Coordinates of C-alpha atoms in Angstrom, one line a residue:
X6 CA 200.8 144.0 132.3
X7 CA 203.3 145.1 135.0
X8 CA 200.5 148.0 136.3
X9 CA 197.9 145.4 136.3
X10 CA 200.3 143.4 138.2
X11 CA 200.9 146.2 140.4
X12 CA 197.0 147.1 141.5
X13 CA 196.2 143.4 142.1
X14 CA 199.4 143.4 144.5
X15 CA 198.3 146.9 146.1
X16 CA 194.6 145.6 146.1
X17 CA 195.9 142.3 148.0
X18 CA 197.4 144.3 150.3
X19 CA 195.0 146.8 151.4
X20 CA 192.5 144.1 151.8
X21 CA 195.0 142.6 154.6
X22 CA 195.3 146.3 156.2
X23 CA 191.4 146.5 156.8
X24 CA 191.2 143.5 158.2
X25 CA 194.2 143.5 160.7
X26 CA 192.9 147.1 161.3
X27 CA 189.5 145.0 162.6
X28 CA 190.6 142.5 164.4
X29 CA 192.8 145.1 166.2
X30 CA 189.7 147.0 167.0
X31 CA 187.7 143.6 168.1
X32 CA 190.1 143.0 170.3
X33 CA 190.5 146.3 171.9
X34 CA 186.8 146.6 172.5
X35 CA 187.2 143.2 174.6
X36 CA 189.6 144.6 176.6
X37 CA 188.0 147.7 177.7
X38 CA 185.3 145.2 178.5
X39 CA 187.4 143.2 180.8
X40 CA 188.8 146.3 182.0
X41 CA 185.3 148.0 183.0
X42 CA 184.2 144.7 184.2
X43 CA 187.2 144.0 186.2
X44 CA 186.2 147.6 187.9
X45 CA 182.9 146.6 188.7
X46 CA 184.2 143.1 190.4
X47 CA 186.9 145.2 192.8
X48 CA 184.1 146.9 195.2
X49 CA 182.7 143.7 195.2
X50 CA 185.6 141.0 196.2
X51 CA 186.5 144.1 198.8
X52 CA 183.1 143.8 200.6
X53 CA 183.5 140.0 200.7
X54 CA 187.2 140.6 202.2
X55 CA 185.8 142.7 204.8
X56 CA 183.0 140.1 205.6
X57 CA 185.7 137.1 205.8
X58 CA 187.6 138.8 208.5
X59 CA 184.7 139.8 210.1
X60 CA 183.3 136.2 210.6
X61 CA 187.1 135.2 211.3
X62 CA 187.1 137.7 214.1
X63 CA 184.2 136.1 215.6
X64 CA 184.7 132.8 215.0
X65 CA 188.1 133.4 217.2
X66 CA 186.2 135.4 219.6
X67 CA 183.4 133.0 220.2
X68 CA 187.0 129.8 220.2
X69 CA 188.0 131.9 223.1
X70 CA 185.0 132.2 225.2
X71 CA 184.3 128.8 224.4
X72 CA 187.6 127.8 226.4
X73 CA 187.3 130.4 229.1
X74 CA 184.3 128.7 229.8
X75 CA 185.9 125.2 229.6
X76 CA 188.8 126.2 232.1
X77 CA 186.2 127.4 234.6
X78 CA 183.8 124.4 234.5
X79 CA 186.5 122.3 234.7
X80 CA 187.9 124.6 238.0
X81 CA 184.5 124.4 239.8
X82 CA 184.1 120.9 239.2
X83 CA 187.2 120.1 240.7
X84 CA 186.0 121.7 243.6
X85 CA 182.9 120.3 244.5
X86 CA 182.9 117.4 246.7
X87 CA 181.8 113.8 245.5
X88 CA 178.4 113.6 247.3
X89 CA 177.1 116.6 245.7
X90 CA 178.9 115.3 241.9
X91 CA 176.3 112.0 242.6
X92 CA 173.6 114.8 244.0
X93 CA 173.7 116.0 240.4
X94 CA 174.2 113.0 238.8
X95 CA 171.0 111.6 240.3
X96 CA 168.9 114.6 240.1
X97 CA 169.9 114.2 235.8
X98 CA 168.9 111.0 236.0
X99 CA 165.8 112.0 237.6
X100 CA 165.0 114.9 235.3
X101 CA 165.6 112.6 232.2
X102 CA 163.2 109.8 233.3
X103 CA 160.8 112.5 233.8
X104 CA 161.0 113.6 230.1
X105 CA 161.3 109.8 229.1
X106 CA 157.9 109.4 231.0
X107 CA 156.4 112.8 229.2
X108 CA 157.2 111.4 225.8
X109 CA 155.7 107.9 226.4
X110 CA 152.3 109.4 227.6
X111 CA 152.0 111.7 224.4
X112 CA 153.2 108.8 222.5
X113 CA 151.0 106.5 223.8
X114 CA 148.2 108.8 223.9
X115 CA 146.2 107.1 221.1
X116 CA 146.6 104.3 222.0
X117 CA 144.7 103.4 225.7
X118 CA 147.7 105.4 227.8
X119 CA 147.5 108.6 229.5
X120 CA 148.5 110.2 232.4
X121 CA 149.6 113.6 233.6
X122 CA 152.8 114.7 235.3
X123 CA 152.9 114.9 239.1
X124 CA 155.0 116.5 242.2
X125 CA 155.8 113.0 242.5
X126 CA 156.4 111.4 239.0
X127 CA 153.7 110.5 236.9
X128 CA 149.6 109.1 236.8
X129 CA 149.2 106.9 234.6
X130 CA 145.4 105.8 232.9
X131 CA 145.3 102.5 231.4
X132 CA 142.1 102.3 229.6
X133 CA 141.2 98.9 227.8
X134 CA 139.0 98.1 225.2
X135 CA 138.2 95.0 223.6
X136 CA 136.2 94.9 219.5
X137 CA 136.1 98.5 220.0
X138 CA 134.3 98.6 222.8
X139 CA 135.5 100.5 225.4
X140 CA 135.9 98.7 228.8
X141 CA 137.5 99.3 232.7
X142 CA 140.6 101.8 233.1
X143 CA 143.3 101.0 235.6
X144 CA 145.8 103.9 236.7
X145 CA 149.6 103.6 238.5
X146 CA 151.0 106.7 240.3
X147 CA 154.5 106.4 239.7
X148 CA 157.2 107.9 241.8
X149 CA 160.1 109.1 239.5
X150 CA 163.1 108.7 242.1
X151 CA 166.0 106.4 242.6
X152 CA 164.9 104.0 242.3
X153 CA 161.5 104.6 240.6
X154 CA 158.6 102.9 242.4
X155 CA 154.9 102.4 242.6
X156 CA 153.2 104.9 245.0
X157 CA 149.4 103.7 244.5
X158 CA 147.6 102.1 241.9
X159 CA 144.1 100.0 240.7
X160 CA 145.4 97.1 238.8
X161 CA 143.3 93.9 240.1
X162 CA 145.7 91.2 242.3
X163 CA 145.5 88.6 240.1
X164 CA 147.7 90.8 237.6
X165 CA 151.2 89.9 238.0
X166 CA 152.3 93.7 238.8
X167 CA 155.4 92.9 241.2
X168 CA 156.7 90.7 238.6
X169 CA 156.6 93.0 235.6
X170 CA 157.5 95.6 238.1
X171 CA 160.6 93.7 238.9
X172 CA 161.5 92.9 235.5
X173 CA 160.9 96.2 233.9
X174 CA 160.4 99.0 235.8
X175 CA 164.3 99.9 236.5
X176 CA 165.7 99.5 233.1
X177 CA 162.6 100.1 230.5
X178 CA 159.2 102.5 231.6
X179 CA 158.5 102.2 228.4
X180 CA 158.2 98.0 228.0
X181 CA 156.7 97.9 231.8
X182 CA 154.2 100.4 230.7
X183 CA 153.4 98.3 227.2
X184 CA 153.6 94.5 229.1
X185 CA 151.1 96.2 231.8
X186 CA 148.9 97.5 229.0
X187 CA 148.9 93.8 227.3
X188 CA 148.1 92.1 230.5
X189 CA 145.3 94.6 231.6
X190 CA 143.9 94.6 227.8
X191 CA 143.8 90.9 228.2
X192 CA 141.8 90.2 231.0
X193 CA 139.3 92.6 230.1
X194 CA 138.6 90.8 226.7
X195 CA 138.4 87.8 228.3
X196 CA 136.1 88.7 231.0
X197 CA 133.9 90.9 228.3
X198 CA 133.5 87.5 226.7
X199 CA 132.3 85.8 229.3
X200 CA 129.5 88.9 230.3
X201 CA 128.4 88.8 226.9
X202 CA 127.7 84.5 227.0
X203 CA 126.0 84.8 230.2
X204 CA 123.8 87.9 229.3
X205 CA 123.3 87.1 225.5
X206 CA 123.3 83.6 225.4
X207 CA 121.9 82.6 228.3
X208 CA 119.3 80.4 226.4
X209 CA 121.7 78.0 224.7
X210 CA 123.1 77.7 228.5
X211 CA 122.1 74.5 230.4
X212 CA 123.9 75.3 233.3
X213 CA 126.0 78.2 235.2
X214 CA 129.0 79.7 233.9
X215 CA 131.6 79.4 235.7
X216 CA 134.8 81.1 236.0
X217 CA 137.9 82.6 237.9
X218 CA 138.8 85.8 239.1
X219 CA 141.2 86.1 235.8
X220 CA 138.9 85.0 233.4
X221 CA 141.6 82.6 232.2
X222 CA 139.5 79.5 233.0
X223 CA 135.8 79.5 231.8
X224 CA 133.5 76.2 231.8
X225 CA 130.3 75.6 231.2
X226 CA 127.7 73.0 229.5
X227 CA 125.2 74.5 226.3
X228 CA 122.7 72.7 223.9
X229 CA 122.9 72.8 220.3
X230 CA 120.2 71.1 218.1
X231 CA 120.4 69.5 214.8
X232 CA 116.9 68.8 212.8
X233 CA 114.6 67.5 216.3
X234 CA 117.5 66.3 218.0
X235 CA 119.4 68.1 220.9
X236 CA 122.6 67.5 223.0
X237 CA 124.1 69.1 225.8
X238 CA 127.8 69.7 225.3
X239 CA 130.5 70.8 227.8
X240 CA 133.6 73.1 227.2
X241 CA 136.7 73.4 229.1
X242 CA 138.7 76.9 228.1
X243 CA 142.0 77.4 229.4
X244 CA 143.5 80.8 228.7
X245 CA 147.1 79.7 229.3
X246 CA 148.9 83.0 227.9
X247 CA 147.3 85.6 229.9
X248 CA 148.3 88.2 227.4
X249 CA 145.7 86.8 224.8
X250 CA 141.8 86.8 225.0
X251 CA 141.8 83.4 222.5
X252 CA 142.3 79.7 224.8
X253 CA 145.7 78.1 224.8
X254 CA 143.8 74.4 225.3
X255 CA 140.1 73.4 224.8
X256 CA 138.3 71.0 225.6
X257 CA 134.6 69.8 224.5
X258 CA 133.0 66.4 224.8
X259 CA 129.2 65.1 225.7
X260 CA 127.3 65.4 228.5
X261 CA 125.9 62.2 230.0
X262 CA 125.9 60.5 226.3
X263 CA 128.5 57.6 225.8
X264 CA 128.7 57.8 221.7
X265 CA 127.6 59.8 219.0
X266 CA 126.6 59.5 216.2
X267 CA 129.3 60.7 213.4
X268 CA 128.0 63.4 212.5
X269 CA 127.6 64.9 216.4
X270 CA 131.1 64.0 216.8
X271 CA 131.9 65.9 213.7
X272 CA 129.4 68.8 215.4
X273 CA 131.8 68.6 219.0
X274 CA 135.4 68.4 217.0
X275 CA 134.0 71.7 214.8
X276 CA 133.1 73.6 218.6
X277 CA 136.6 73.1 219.3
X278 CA 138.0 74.8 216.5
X279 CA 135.6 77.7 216.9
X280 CA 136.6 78.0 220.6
X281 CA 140.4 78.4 219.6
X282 CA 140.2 80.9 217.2
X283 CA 137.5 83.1 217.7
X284 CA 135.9 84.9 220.4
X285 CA 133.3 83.2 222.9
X286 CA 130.5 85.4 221.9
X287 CA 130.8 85.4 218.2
X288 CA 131.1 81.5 218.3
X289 CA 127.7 81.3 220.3
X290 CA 125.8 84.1 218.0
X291 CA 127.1 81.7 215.1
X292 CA 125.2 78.5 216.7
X293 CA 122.1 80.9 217.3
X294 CA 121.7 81.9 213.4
X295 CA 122.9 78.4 212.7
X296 CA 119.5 76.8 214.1
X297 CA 119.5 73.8 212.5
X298 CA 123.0 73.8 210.6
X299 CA 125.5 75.5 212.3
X300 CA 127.5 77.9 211.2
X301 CA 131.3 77.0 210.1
X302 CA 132.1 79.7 208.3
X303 CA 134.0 81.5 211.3
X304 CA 136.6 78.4 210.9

């Protein structure tokens, strides 16, 4: 019993050597690991090193030129004499409203406004269309000084040019430059209205059109017929907004005929809804296909 005893104890035992004896050898293996690992890291962190104080030695070069060159611009500009400071204030000024003007043209290129740069400033081409259609262009040679000022240009008289001039020219190219465009854009719709009535519609016409130099006051007196009856109507358009190509007021009533019947004064209060909100021409093309019932569809 005692040497059975006695193996099981010795078995025990050796069966705690082996396995000390392993982790021993696991462990050594993980530190040669680290160790050749640890090697392979050194070359590396001692290249980084070296490239740390190489960027610090130019960062601290490149600090040092940067206040050398401080100390002397502030030592030259203490130097020059007042006039010549505002000489290069203004000629900054100058050069920046130059590139302003350069970015607005290519900006605006799509859009009806062109131009090139001069000696002087800047040529600008308004071109204006209307449904499309493309209509009269208008230029402004601008003089890019202090301050900035027409030099020549083809917009009609009865454009209010001095005024958005005056309003806009010295603190904003940029709004002048879109207020002149709506203006110019304007008038040319309304007076492309007014072509297309009296070459178009000239049948439905009873007398002359007539009209101002802005286009922004149009009258004239038309027929329209329902079944074998036909009055003469007359319209008053006033185009109070002269940035639009719709009338502000309207006004239509009969020619020469007292009362109506109801439904002719429903016919003249429908003409006056169609005059307000859509262009001349299309209104008049609708009373052509209309024939004998007009068309209110454009309402």
């Amino acid at each position: 019993m005692e040497r059975a005893h006695t193996l099981c104890q010795d078995g025990v035992s050796t069966g705690g050597v082996l396995a000390h004896l392993e982790r021993l050898e696991a462990q050594a293996n993980k530190s040669h690991k680290e160790s050749e690992e640890l090697q392979r890291a050194q070359p590396e962190e001692s290249a980084l090193e070296t490239k740390i104080h190489q960027l610090r030695h130019i960062r601290d070069k490149l600090r040092a030129e940067v206040k050398q060159r401080q100390a002397r611009d502030k030592a030259s500009s203490a130097n020059v004499e007042p006039d010549q400071t505002a000489e290069i204030s203004e000629q900054d000024v100058l050069e920046r409203n130059q590139e302003t003007m350069k970015a607005i043209l290519q900006a605006y290129h799509f859009t009806g406004l062109s131009g090139k740069v001069t000696s002087r400033g800047a040529c600008v081409c308004i071109s204006t269309a209307f449904e499309g259609n493309l209509l009269d262009s208008y230029f402004v040679d601008l003089v890019i000084q202090k301050p900035l000022r027409i030099h020549h240009h083809s917009i009609p008289v009865f454009i209010p040019l001095e005024k958005i001039a005056a309003k806009y020219l010295q603190t904003d190219i940029q709004q002048f430059l879109f207020i002149l465009c709506e203006y110019l854009n304007a008038y040319s719709g309304r007076k492309y209205q007014a072509d297309q009535l009296q070459s178009d519609f000239a049948a439905l016409l009873t007398g002359p059109l007539q009209r101002n130099s802005l286009c922004n006051l149009l009258s004239f007196t038309y027929k329209v017929d329902l079944g074998d009856q036909s009055f003469p109507f007359c319209a008053r358009l006033l185009y109070k907004d002269l940035t639009r190509t719709l009338p502000t007021d309207v006004t239509v009533t009969y020619q020469g005929v007292e009362a109506l019947s109801t439904s002719w004064e429903e016919q003249r209060a429908s003409h006056e809804t169609l005059f307000c909100t859509k262009p001349l021409h299309q209104v008049f093309a609708s009373f052509s296909r209309g024939g004998e019932k007009l068309d209110l569809s454009l309402t």
